[in-house]
Amino acid sequence: DAGITQSPRHKVTETGTPVTLRCHQTENHRYMYWYRQDPGHGLRLIHYSYGVKDTDKGEVSDGYSVSRSKTEDFLLTLESATSSQTSVYFCAIRRPSGERYFGPGTRLTVT
Amino acid sequence: DQQVKQNSPSLSVQEGRISILNCDYTNSMFDYFLWYKKYPAEGPTFLISISSIKDKNEDGRFTVFLNKSAKHLSLHIVPSQPGDSAVYFCAASAPTGNQFYFGTGTSLTVIP
């Protein structure tokens, strides 16, 4: 078990407010990822990190920023939330064998 | 543009029978393919993978088949059990880049 926790697990926020989602891992994996899951789209990569302070964009990065100041924590920030960012957000780490191991998810609703 | 496609949103199978889930991809550079299983309110869990140097990989009741010429992979579950009821995602990646591309998922229901 890679020991990934996400917080909060559920959040309702209003359009235009900033939101930060946290991912915490306990096994010092180098690579961490943020995905969103939406009906009809599967899982799409938002941003990923390949080390402390090293991050890069995924396929749906607009409107999102990330930060990684410690190996164990990867933060996803919505600077000004919009209704199109209502989704389920999953954090993941990359295992040595290559597959992604996912956290339990955060359900975000933007009203 | 969806590079990995799962054209069947749902599938129902009787317990004990075979479940076959299909996935197509468009990028010929993909060389690593995976299947994930997802229960409601949980994160996806890794099920089985296959590299492009193989055409079949088995793990217990689960077998993944890869047809590179057709850009098609399938997951066979034999025998299907009610606990297999979940959404199944296929995913693919290329040797360059650091991204997995996921399909839209197939919801499998195994009827007792």
Short mmCIF file of C-alpha atoms in Angstrom, two decimals:
data_model
loop_
_atom_site.label_atom_id
_atom_site.label_comp_id
_atom_site.label_asym_id
_atom_site.label_seq_id
_atom_site.Cartn_x
_atom_site.Cartn_y
_atom_site.Cartn_z
CA ASP A 1 0.00 0.00 0.00
CA ALA A 2 1.55 3.29 -1.17
CA GLY A 3 -0.24 5.25 1.54
CA ILE A 4 -1.84 8.09 -0.38
CA THR A 5 -4.28 10.39 1.34
CA GLN A 6 -6.21 13.24 -0.19
CA SER A 7 -7.82 16.13 1.61
CA PRO A 8 -10.48 17.24 1.69
CA ARG A 9 -12.49 14.27 0.43
CA HIS A 10 -15.47 16.45 -0.44
CA LYS A 11 -15.73 20.16 -1.01
CA VAL A 12 -18.41 22.56 -2.20
CA THR A 13 -17.25 26.01 -3.17
CA GLU A 14 -18.53 29.03 -5.03
CA THR A 15 -17.48 30.24 -8.45
CA GLY A 16 -14.51 32.57 -8.26
CA THR A 17 -13.09 31.32 -4.98
CA PRO A 18 -9.62 29.76 -4.69
CA VAL A 19 -9.42 26.08 -3.78
CA THR A 20 -6.45 23.95 -2.80
CA LEU A 21 -6.49 20.17 -2.78
CA ARG A 22 -3.79 18.25 -0.97
CA CYS A 23 -2.19 14.91 -1.75
CA HIS A 24 0.08 13.25 0.78
CA GLN A 25 2.15 10.11 0.24
CA THR A 26 4.18 8.19 2.78
CA GLU A 27 6.68 6.27 0.61
CA ASN A 28 8.89 8.94 -0.99
CA HIS A 29 7.87 8.24 -4.56
CA ARG A 30 9.46 10.70 -6.94
CA TYR A 31 6.61 11.07 -9.40
CA MET A 32 3.19 12.38 -8.38
CA TYR A 33 0.19 13.21 -10.54
CA TRP A 34 -3.14 15.01 -10.44
CA TYR A 35 -5.99 13.68 -12.59
CA ARG A 36 -9.60 14.63 -12.98
CA GLN A 37 -12.36 12.17 -13.79
CA ASP A 38 -15.43 13.27 -15.70
CA PRO A 39 -18.21 11.29 -17.38
CA GLY A 40 -17.41 10.71 -21.02
CA HIS A 41 -13.75 11.66 -20.57
CA GLY A 42 -12.23 9.04 -18.33
CA LEU A 43 -9.20 10.21 -16.38
CA ARG A 44 -7.25 13.17 -17.68
CA LEU A 45 -3.88 14.38 -16.46
CA ILE A 46 -3.83 17.93 -15.06
CA HIS A 47 -0.24 18.32 -13.82
CA TYR A 48 2.50 16.08 -12.61
CA SER A 49 5.68 16.39 -10.57
CA TYR A 50 8.98 14.57 -11.01
CA GLY A 51 10.61 15.90 -7.85
CA VAL A 52 10.54 18.67 -5.31
CA LYS A 53 9.80 21.92 -7.13
CA ASP A 54 9.81 20.10 -10.47
CA THR A 55 6.42 20.10 -12.15
CA ASP A 56 4.99 19.97 -15.65
CA LYS A 57 1.65 20.36 -17.38
CA GLY A 58 -0.69 17.60 -18.45
CA GLU A 59 -3.42 17.67 -21.07
CA VAL A 60 -5.94 19.76 -19.10
CA SER A 61 -3.79 22.17 -17.09
CA ASP A 62 -5.58 25.46 -17.85
CA GLY A 63 -7.00 27.00 -14.68
CA TYR A 64 -4.86 24.85 -12.38
CA SER A 65 -1.50 25.29 -10.70
CA VAL A 66 0.50 22.90 -8.56
CA SER A 67 3.28 23.03 -6.01
CA ARG A 68 5.56 20.49 -4.46
CA SER A 69 7.76 21.84 -1.67
CA LYS A 70 8.25 18.44 -0.01
CA THR A 71 8.53 14.96 -1.49
CA GLU A 72 5.44 13.78 0.33
CA ASP A 73 3.04 16.60 -0.54
CA PHE A 74 1.63 17.66 -3.91
CA LEU A 75 -0.88 20.51 -3.91
CA LEU A 76 -3.38 21.34 -6.65
CA THR A 77 -4.76 24.89 -6.68
CA LEU A 78 -7.70 26.28 -8.57
CA GLU A 79 -6.96 30.01 -8.49
CA SER A 80 -10.54 31.01 -9.29
CA ALA A 81 -12.89 28.03 -9.40
CA THR A 82 -15.37 27.70 -12.27
CA SER A 83 -18.33 25.36 -12.70
CA SER A 84 -16.40 23.46 -15.39
CA GLN A 85 -13.96 22.40 -12.68
CA THR A 86 -16.65 20.44 -10.85
CA SER A 87 -15.15 16.98 -10.95
CA VAL A 88 -13.58 14.16 -9.01
CA TYR A 89 -9.85 14.72 -8.55
CA PHE A 90 -7.41 11.88 -8.06
CA CYS A 91 -3.83 12.06 -6.97
CA ALA A 92 -1.48 9.25 -7.99
CA ILE A 93 2.11 8.16 -7.59
CA ARG A 94 4.20 6.16 -10.02
CA ARG A 95 5.30 2.81 -8.77
CA PRO A 96 8.78 1.45 -9.74
CA SER A 97 7.06 -0.95 -12.15
CA GLY A 98 5.48 2.02 -13.92
CA GLU A 99 1.82 1.81 -13.08
CA ARG A 100 0.03 4.60 -11.28
CA TYR A 101 -1.29 4.05 -7.77
CA PHE A 102 -4.26 6.29 -7.03
CA GLY A 103 -5.54 7.98 -3.92
CA PRO A 104 -9.20 7.83 -2.83
CA GLY A 105 -10.21 11.03 -4.64
CA THR A 106 -11.69 14.42 -3.82
CA ARG A 107 -15.17 15.30 -5.04
CA LEU A 108 -15.28 19.02 -5.80
CA THR A 109 -18.48 20.89 -6.59
CA VAL A 110 -18.31 24.48 -7.80
CA THR A 111 -21.67 26.26 -7.54
CA ASP B 1 -9.01 13.99 -29.34
CA GLN B 2 -9.36 10.69 -27.53
CA GLN B 3 -6.29 8.55 -28.19
CA VAL B 4 -7.67 5.62 -26.20
CA LYS B 5 -11.27 4.60 -26.74
CA GLN B 6 -13.64 2.27 -25.01
CA ASN B 7 -16.69 2.14 -27.21
CA SER B 8 -18.91 0.14 -24.90
CA PRO B 9 -20.06 2.23 -21.92
CA SER B 10 -21.58 -0.79 -20.21
CA LEU B 11 -21.60 -4.57 -20.24
CA SER B 12 -23.72 -7.13 -18.36
CA VAL B 13 -22.61 -10.73 -17.89
CA GLN B 14 -23.94 -13.69 -15.97
CA GLU B 15 -21.87 -14.95 -13.06
CA GLY B 16 -19.50 -17.71 -14.14
CA ARG B 17 -19.39 -16.59 -17.78
CA ILE B 18 -16.62 -14.73 -19.56
CA SER B 19 -16.47 -10.92 -19.57
CA ILE B 20 -14.67 -9.31 -22.50
CA LEU B 21 -13.87 -5.62 -22.32
CA ASN B 22 -12.43 -3.90 -25.36
CA CYS B 23 -10.18 -0.93 -25.93
CA ASP B 24 -8.85 0.71 -29.11
CA TYR B 25 -6.03 3.18 -29.47
CA THR B 26 -4.83 5.46 -32.24
CA ASN B 27 -1.21 6.27 -31.36
CA SER B 28 1.18 3.68 -32.81
CA MET B 29 3.88 4.92 -30.41
CA PHE B 30 2.06 3.45 -27.40
CA ASP B 31 4.05 0.54 -26.01
CA TYR B 32 2.63 -0.06 -22.54
CA PHE B 33 -0.98 -0.80 -21.77
CA LEU B 34 -2.84 -1.23 -18.53
CA TRP B 35 -6.27 -1.99 -17.13
CA TYR B 36 -7.66 -0.39 -14.00
CA LYS B 37 -10.75 -1.25 -12.02
CA LYS B 38 -12.77 1.34 -10.15
CA TYR B 39 -15.45 0.94 -7.54
CA PRO B 40 -17.73 3.88 -6.66
CA ALA B 41 -16.22 6.43 -4.28
CA GLU B 42 -12.77 4.83 -4.53
CA GLY B 43 -9.68 5.50 -6.59
CA PRO B 44 -8.88 3.30 -9.59
CA THR B 45 -6.82 0.22 -8.77
CA PHE B 46 -4.30 -1.38 -11.08
CA LEU B 47 -5.38 -4.72 -12.47
CA ILE B 48 -3.01 -5.95 -15.17
CA SER B 49 -0.62 -4.59 -17.77
CA ILE B 50 1.05 -5.66 -21.00
CA SER B 51 4.01 -4.37 -22.91
CA SER B 52 4.01 -4.20 -26.70
CA ILE B 53 6.60 -6.98 -26.95
CA LYS B 54 3.92 -9.42 -25.81
CA ASP B 55 0.50 -10.26 -27.15
CA LYS B 56 -0.92 -11.85 -24.00
CA ASN B 57 -0.52 -11.54 -20.26
CA GLU B 58 -2.36 -13.55 -17.62
CA ASP B 59 -2.93 -13.02 -13.94
CA GLY B 60 -5.35 -15.45 -12.38
CA ARG B 61 -8.82 -14.90 -13.81
CA PHE B 62 -7.65 -11.86 -15.81
CA THR B 63 -6.00 -12.00 -19.23
CA VAL B 64 -5.10 -9.07 -21.42
CA PHE B 65 -4.65 -9.53 -25.16
CA LEU B 66 -2.88 -7.05 -27.40
CA ASN B 67 -3.29 -6.86 -31.17
CA LYS B 68 -0.79 -4.26 -32.31
CA SER B 69 -1.71 -4.36 -35.98
CA ALA B 70 -5.33 -3.60 -35.10
CA LYS B 71 -4.37 -1.21 -32.27
CA HIS B 72 -6.71 -3.13 -30.03
CA LEU B 73 -6.53 -4.64 -26.59
CA SER B 74 -9.02 -6.62 -24.62
CA LEU B 75 -9.45 -7.80 -21.05
CA HIS B 76 -10.94 -11.22 -20.42
CA ILE B 77 -12.31 -12.14 -17.02
CA VAL B 78 -13.02 -15.83 -16.54
CA PRO B 79 -15.08 -16.79 -14.64
CA SER B 80 -16.84 -13.53 -13.88
CA GLN B 81 -17.89 -12.94 -10.29
CA PRO B 82 -20.32 -10.41 -8.78
CA GLY B 83 -17.37 -8.67 -7.08
CA ASP B 84 -16.01 -7.88 -10.53
CA SER B 85 -18.84 -5.39 -11.02
CA ALA B 86 -17.03 -2.07 -11.43
CA VAL B 87 -15.92 0.43 -14.03
CA TYR B 88 -12.90 -0.70 -16.03
CA PHE B 89 -10.50 1.77 -17.62
CA CYS B 90 -7.83 0.94 -20.14
CA ALA B 91 -4.75 3.15 -20.36
CA ALA B 92 -1.74 3.48 -22.63
CA SER B 93 1.58 5.23 -22.63
CA ALA B 94 4.43 5.88 -25.04
CA PRO B 95 8.13 5.35 -24.29
CA THR B 96 8.73 9.09 -24.48
CA GLY B 97 6.70 11.38 -22.29
CA ASN B 98 5.33 10.81 -18.85
CA GLN B 99 1.62 10.55 -19.52
CA PHE B 100 -0.91 7.76 -19.36
CA TYR B 101 -3.90 8.17 -21.67
CA PHE B 102 -7.09 6.68 -20.29
CA GLY B 103 -10.21 5.47 -22.02
CA THR B 104 -13.66 6.60 -20.93
CA GLY B 105 -14.40 3.39 -19.04
CA THR B 106 -16.76 0.43 -19.34
CA SER B 107 -19.16 -0.32 -16.51
CA LEU B 108 -19.30 -4.09 -15.97
CA THR B 109 -22.21 -5.66 -14.13
CA VAL B 110 -21.96 -9.33 -13.21
CA ILE B 111 -25.39 -10.75 -12.53
CA PRO B 112 -25.57 -13.45 -9.83
#
